[in-house]
CSV table of C-alpha atoms in Angstrom, one decimal:
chain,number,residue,atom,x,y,z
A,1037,UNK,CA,-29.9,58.8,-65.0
A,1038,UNK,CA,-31.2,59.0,-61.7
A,1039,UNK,CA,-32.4,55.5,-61.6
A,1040,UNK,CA,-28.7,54.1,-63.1
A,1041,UNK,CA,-27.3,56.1,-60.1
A,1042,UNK,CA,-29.0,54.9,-57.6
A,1043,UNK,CA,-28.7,51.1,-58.0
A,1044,UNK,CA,-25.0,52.4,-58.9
A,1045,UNK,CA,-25.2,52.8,-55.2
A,1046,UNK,CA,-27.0,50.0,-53.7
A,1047,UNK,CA,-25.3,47.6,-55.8
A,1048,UNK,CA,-21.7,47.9,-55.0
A,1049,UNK,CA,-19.9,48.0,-51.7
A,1050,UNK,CA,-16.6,49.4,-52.3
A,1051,UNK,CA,-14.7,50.1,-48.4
A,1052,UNK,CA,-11.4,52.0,-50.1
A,1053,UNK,CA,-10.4,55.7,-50.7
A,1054,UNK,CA,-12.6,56.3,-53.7
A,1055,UNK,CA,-15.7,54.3,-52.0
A,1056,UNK,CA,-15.8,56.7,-49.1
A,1057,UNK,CA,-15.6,59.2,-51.5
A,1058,UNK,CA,-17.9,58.3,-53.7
A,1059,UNK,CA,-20.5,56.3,-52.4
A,1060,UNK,CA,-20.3,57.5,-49.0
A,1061,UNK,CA,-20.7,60.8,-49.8
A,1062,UNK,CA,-21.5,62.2,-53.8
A,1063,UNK,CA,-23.6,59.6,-55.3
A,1064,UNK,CA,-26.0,60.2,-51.9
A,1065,UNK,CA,-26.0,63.8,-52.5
A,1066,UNK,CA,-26.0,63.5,-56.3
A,1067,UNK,CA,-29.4,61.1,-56.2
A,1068,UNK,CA,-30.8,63.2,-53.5
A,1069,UNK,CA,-30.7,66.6,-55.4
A,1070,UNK,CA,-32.1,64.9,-58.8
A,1071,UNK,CA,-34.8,63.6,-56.7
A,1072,UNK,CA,-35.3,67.3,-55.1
A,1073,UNK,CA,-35.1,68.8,-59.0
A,1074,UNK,CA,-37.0,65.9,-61.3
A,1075,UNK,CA,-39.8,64.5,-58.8
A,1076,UNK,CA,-42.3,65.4,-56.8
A,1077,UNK,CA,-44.6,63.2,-55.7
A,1078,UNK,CA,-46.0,63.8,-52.3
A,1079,UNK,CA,-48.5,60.5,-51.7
A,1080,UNK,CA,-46.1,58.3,-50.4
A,1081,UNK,CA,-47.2,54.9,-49.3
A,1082,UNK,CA,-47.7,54.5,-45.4
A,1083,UNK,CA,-45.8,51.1,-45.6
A,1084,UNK,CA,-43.0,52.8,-46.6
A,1085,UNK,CA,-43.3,55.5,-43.5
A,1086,UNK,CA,-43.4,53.1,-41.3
A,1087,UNK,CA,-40.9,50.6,-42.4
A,1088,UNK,CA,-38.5,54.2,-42.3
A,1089,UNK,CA,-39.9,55.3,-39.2
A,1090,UNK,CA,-39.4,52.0,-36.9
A,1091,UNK,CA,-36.1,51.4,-38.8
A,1092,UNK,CA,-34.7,54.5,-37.7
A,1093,UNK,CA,-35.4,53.9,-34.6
A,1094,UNK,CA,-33.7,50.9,-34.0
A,1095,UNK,CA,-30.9,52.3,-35.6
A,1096,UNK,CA,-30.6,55.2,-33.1
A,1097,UNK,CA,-31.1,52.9,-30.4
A,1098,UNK,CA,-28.7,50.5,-31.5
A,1099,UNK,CA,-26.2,53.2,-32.5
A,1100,UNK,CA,-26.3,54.5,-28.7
A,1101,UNK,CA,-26.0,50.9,-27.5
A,1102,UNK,CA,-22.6,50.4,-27.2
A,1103,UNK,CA,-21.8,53.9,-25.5
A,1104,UNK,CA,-23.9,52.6,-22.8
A,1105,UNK,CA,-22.2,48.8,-22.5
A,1106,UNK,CA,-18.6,50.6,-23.0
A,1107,UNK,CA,-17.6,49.3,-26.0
A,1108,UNK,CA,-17.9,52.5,-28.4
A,1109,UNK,CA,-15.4,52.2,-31.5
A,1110,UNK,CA,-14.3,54.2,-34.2
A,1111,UNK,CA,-16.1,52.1,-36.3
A,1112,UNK,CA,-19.5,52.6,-34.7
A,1113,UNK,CA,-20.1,56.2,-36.3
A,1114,UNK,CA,-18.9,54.7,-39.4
A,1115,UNK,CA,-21.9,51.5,-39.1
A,1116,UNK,CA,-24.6,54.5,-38.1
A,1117,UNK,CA,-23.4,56.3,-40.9
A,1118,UNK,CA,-23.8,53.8,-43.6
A,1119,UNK,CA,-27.4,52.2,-42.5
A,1120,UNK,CA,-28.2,56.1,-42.0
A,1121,UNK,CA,-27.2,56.8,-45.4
A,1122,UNK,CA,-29.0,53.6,-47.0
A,1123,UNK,CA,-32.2,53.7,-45.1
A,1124,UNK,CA,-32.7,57.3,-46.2
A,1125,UNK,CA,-31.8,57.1,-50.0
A,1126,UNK,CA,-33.9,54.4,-50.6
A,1127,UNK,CA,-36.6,55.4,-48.6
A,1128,UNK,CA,-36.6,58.4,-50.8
A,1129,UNK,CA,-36.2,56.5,-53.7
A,1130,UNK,CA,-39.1,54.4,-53.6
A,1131,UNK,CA,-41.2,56.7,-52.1
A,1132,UNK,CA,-40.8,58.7,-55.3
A,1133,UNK,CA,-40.7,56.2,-57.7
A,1134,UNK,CA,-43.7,54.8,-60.0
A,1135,UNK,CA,-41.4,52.7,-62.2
A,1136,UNK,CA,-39.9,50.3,-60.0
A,1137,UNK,CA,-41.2,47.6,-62.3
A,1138,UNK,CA,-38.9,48.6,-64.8
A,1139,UNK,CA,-36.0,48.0,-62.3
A,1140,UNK,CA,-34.5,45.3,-63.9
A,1141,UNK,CA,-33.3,47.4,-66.9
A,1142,UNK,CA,-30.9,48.9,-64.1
A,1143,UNK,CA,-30.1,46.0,-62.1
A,1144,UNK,CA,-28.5,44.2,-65.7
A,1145,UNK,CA,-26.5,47.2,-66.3
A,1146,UNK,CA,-24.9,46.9,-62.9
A,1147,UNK,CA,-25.0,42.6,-63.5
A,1148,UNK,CA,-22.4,43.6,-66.6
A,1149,UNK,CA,-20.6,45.7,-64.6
A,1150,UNK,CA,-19.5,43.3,-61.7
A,1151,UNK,CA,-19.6,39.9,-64.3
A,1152,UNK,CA,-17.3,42.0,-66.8
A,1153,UNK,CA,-14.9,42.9,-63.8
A,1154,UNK,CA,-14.9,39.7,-62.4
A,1155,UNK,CA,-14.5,37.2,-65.4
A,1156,UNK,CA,-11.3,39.8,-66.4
A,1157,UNK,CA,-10.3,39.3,-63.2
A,1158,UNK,CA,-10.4,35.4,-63.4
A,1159,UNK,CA,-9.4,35.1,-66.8
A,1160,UNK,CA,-5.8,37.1,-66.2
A,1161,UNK,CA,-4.9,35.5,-63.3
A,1162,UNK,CA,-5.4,32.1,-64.5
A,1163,UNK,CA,-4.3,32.5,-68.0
A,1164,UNK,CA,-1.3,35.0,-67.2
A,1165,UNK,CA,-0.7,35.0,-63.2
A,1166,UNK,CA,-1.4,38.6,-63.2
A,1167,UNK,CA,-3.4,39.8,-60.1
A,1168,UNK,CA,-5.6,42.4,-61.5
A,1169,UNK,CA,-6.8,44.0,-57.6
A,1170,UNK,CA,-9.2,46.5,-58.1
A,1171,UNK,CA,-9.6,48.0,-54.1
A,1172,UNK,CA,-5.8,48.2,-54.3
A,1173,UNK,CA,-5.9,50.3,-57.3
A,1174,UNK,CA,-8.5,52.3,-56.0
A,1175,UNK,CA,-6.5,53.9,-52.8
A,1176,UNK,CA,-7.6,50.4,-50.6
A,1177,UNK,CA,-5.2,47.8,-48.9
A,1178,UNK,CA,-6.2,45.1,-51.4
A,1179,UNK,CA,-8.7,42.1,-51.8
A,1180,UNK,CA,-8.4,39.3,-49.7
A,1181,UNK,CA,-7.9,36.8,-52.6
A,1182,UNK,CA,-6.6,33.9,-51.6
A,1183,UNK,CA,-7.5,30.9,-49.2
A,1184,UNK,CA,-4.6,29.3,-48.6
A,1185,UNK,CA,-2.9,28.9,-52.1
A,1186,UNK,CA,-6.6,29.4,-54.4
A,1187,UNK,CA,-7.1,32.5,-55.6
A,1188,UNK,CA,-10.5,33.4,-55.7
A,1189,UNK,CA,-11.7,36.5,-57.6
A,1190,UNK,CA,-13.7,38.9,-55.9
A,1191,UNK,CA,-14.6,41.6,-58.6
A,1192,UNK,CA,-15.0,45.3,-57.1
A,1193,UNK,CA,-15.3,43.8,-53.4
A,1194,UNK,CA,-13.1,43.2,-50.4
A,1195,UNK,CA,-13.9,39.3,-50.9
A,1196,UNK,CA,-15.5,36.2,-52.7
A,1197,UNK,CA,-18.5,36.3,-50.1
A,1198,UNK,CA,-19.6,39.6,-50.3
A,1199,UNK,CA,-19.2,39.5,-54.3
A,1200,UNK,CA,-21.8,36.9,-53.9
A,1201,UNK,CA,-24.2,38.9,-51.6
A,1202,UNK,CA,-24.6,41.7,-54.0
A,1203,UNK,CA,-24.3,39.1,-57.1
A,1204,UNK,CA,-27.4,37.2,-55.5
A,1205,UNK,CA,-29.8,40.0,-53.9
A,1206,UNK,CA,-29.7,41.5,-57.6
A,1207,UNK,CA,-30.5,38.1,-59.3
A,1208,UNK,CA,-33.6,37.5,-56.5
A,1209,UNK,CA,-35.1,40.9,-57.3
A,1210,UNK,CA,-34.8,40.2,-60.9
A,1211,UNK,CA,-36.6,36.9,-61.0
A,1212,UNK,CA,-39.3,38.4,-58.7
A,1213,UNK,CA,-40.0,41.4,-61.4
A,1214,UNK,CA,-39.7,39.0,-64.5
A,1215,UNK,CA,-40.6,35.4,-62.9
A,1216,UNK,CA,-37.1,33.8,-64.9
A,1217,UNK,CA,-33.4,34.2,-65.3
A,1218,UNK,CA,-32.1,35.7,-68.4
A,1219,UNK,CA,-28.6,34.4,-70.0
A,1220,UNK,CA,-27.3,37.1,-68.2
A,1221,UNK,CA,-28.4,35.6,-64.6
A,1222,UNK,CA,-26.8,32.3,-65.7
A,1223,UNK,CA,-23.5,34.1,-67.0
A,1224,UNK,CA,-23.6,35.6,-62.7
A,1225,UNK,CA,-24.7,32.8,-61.2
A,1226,UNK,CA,-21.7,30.8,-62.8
A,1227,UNK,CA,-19.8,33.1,-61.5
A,1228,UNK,CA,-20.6,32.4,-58.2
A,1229,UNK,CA,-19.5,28.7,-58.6
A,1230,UNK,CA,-16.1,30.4,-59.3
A,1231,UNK,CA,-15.1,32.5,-56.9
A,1232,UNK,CA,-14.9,29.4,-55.0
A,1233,UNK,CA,-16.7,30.6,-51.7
A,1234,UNK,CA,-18.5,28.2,-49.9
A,1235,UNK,CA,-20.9,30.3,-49.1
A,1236,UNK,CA,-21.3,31.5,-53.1
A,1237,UNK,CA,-21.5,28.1,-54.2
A,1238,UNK,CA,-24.3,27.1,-52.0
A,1239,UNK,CA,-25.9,30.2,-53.5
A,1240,UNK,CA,-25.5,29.4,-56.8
A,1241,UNK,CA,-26.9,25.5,-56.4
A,1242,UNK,CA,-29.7,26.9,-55.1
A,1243,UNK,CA,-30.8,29.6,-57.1
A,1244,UNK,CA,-30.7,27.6,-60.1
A,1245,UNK,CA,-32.4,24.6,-58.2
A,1246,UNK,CA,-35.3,26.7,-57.2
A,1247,UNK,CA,-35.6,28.5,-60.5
A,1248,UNK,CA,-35.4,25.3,-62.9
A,1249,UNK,CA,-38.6,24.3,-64.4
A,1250,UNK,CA,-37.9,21.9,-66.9
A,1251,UNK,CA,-36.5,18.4,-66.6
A,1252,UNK,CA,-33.5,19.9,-69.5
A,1253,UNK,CA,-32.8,22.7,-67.4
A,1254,UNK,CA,-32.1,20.3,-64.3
A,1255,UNK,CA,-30.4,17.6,-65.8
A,1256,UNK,CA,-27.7,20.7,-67.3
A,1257,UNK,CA,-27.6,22.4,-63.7
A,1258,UNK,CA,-26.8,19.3,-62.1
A,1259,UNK,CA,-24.2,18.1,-64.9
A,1260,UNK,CA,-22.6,21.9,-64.4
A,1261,UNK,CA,-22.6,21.4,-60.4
A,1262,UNK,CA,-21.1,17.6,-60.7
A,1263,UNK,CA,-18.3,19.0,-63.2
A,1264,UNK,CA,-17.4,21.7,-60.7
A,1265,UNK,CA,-17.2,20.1,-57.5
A,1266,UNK,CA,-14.9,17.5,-59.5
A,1267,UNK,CA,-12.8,20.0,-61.1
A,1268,UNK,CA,-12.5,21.2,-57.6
A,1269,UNK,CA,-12.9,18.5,-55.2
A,1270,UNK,CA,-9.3,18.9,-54.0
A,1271,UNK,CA,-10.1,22.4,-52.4
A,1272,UNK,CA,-13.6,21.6,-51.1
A,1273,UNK,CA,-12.2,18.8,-48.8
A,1274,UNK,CA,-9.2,20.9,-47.4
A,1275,UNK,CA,-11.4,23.4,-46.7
A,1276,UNK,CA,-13.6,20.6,-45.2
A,1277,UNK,CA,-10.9,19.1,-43.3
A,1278,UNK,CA,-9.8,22.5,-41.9
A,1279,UNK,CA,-13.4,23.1,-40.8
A,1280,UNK,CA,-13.6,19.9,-38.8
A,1281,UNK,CA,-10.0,20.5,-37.8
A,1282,UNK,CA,-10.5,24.0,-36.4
A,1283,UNK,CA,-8.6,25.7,-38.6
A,1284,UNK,CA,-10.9,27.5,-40.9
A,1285,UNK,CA,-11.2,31.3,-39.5
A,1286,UNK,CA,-14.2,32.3,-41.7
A,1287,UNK,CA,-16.7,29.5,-40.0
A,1288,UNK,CA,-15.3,28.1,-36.4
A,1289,UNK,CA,-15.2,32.4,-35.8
A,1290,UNK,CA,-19.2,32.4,-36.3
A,1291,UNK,CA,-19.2,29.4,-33.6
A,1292,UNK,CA,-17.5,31.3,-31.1
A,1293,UNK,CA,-19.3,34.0,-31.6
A,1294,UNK,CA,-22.7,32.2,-31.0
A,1295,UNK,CA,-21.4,30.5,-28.2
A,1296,UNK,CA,-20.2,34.2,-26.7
A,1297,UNK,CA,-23.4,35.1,-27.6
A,1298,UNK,CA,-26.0,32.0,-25.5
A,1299,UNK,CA,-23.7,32.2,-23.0
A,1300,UNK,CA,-23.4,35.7,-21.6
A,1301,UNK,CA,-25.5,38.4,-21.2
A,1302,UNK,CA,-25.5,39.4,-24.0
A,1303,UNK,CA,-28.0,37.1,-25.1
A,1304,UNK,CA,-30.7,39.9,-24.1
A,1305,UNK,CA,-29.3,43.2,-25.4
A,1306,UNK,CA,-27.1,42.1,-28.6
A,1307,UNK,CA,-24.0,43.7,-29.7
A,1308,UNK,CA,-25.6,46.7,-31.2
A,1309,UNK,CA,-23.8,48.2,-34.5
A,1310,UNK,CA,-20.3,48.2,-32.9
A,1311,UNK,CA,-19.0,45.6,-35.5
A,1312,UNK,CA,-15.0,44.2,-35.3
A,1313,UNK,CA,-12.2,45.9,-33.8
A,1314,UNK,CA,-8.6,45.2,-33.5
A,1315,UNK,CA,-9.0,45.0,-29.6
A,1316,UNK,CA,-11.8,43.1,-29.6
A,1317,UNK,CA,-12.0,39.2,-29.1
A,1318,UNK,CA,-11.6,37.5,-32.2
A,1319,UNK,CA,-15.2,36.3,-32.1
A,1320,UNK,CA,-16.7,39.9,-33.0
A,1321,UNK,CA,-15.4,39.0,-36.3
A,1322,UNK,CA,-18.5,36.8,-36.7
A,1323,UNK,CA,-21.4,39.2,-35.4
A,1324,UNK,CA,-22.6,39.7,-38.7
A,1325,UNK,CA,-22.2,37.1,-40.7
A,1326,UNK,CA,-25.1,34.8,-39.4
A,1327,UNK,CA,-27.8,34.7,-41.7
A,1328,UNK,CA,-30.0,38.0,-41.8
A,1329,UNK,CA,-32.1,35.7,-39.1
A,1330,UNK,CA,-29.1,34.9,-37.1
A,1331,UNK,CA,-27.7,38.9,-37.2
A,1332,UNK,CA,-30.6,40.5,-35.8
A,1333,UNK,CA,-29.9,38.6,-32.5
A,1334,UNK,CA,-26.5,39.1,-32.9
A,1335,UNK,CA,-27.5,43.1,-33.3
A,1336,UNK,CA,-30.8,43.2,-30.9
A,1337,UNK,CA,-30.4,40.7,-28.6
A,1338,UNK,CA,-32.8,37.4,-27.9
A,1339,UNK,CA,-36.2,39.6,-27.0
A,1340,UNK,CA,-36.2,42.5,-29.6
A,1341,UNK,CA,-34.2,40.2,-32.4
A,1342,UNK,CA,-36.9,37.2,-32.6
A,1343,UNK,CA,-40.0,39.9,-32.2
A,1344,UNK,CA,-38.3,41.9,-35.9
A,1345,UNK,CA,-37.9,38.0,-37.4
A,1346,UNK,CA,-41.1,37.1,-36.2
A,1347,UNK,CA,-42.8,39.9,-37.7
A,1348,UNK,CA,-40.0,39.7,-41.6
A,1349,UNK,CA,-41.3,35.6,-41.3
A,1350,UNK,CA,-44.8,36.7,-41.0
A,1351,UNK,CA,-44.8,39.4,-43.8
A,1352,UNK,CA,-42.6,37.1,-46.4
A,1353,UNK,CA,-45.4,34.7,-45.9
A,1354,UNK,CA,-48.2,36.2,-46.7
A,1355,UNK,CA,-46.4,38.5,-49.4
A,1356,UNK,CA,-44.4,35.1,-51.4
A,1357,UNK,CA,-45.6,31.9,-53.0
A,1358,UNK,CA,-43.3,29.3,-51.4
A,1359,UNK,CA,-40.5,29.5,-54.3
A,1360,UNK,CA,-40.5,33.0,-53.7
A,1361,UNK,CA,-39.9,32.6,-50.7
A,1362,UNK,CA,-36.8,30.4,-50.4
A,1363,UNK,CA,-35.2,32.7,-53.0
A,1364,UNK,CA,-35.6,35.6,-50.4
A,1365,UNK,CA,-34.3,32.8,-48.2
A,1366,UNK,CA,-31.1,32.5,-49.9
A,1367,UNK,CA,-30.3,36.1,-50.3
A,1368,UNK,CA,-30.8,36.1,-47.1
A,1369,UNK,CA,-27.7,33.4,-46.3
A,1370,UNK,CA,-25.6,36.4,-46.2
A,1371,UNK,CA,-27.5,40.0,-46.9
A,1372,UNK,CA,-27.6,40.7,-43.1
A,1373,UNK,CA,-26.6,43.9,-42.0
A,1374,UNK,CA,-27.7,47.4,-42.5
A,1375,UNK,CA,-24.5,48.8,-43.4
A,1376,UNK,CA,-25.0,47.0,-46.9
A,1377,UNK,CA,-27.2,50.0,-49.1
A,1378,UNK,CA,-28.2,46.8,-51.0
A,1379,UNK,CA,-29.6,45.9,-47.4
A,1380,UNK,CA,-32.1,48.5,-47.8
A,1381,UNK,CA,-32.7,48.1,-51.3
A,1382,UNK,CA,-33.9,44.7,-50.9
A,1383,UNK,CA,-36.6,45.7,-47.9
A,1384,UNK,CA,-37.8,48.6,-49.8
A,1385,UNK,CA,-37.9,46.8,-52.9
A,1386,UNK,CA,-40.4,43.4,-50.6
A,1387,UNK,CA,-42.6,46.1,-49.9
A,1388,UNK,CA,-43.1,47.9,-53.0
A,1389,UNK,CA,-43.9,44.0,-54.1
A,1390,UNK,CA,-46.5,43.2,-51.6
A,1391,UNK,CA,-48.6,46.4,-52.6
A,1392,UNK,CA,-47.9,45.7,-56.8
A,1393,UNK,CA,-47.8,41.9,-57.4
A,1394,UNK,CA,-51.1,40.4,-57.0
A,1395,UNK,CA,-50.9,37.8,-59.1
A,1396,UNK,CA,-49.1,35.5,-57.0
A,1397,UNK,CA,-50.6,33.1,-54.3
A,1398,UNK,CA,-49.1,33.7,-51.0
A,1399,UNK,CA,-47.6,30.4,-48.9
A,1400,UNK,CA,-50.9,31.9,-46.4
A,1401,UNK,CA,-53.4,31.7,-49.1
A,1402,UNK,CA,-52.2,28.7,-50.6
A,1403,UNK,CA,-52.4,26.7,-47.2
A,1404,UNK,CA,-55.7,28.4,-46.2
């Protein structure tokens, strides 16, 4: 029970009435109290301390940021609140947990949960034209569906792109514990192609190009991609057109907000947690949505961000054979923030995977 309730938490993102509700506030105090009742195990490993220790520093230090620049928002105590809330669970998680081997038992239940919703979700708008809006009917303001006249379906989340973070930081962690994909991985990484994100369908190409090991299994992945992007090719070039054009929100936004970024002083502190607000220039719309690499000098500025990617780089090497790797990598393409639980859930789970997988040669090892 606890286990299901935890990645319950981690692997959903829900920003409406009942979200606050109740991941923001009772599944952390429900998988805290089981913890307190069902385990205690007191020899918890010093890589987790640390990792908790240093992250909760920045955190604090980043959180206190933006009173000091002048640019405190409402939404600031609501950032510290969530990368508070995830840090902590899953520190507390892992740190009592000698089963996290058997984690992809968990992470399949919460696979059918978000497929199920989003094939339904699909299927009745493009059989029936009925918009079947979860967050709306959950006390929210509504998905943002559509880009231009496409509907893309987004499942339980405020959009196709962050369906796709979640989606893909699951399917990495499940390959890494069982070395494949299962039919189920396929069933979500098709899904990907479908909800007709950019950023989701260069997600799914490459999971299933860096997991293919057979000449079959290519020649079907590339057949799948071809018949999409024809099916489709209509939309991918408008969108490619409005990129080029300077019309496309979503991606000339993350050029301002690197330019804003190189150009001012900002280069040496970052933005902190702050996030977007209404009065802010439209360009703060982009802070996050950099890569993991690109966010933390978005978040930390130039000196501090490159010393934290130096230091991720350095561990991922010697911890990851080079396919490994590149799967982190594209997780990575979007999970970049700590407000995400599945953030934390993903760091916890790279460490618990240096100490317990020694089977695999490391990119260091392999090159040495």
């Amino acid at each position: 029970m606890l286990d299901y309730l935890y990645f319950f938490f981690t692997g959903f993102s829900i920003t409406n009435r009942f979200g606050v509700i109740i991941f923001w506030i009772l599944l952390p105090i429900s998988i805290l109290t089981l913890i307190i009742i069902y385990r205690k195990k007191t020899n918890i490993p010093s890589g987790y301390i640390c990792f908790f220790l240093t992250s909760l520093f920045f955190i604090f230090l980043y959180y206190i940021h933006p009173y000091i620049t002048g640019e405190y928002t409402s939404r600031l105590n609501s950032n510290f609140y969530l990368s508070f809330t995830g840090l902590f669970i899953s520190f507390i998680y892992f740190a009592t947990n000698d089963n996290i081997d058997k984690s992809y038992k968990y992470i399949n239940a919460i696979l059918v949960i978000h497929i199920t919703s989003f094939y339904s979700q699909f299927i009745l708008y493009y059989l029936f034209n009925y918009t079947l809006d979860y967050h709306s009917i959950l006390g929210g303001s509504g998905s943002r569906f559509y880009w231009g006249s496409l509907f893309r379906a987004t499942g339980f989340f405020d959009e196709p792109a962050v369906y796709s973070l979640h989606i893909t930081t699951l399917l990495v962690i499940n390959y890494l514990l069982q070395k494949k994909f299962s039919l189920l991985s396929y069933i979500a990484i098709f899904s990907l192609f479908l909800s007709f994100s950019f950023i989701a369908i260069a997600q799914g190409i490459l999971l299933l190009a860096l997991t293919m090991k057979n000449k079959k299994a290519w020649f079907l992945s590339f057949l799948l991609i071809i018949t999409f992007l024809l099916l489709f090719k209509e939309n991918i070039i408008s969108r490619y057109d409005s990129f080029i054009q300077g019309g496309d929100g979503s991606n000339n936004t993350k050029i301002e907000t690197i330019l804003e970024l190189f150009t001012t002083n900002k280069i040496y502190y970052g933005f902190g947690l702050v996030g977007s607000h209404a009065s802010f220039p439209l360009y703060y719309q982009g802070l996050y949505d950099l890569t993991y690499w690109g966010a933390n000098l978005t978040i930390f500025g130039l000196f501090v961000g490159t010393a934290i990617n130096i230091v991720v780089i350095t561990f991922l090497i010697r911890t990851l054979s080079i396919r490994e790797f590149l799967l982190v990598n594209v997780a990575l393409i979007k999970l970049s923030v700590p407000m995400y639980s599945v953030y934390w859930l993903f760091a916890f789970f790279l460490i618990w995977y240096k100490r317990n997988n020694n089977d695999t040669k490391n990119i260091y090892t392999t090159r040495n």
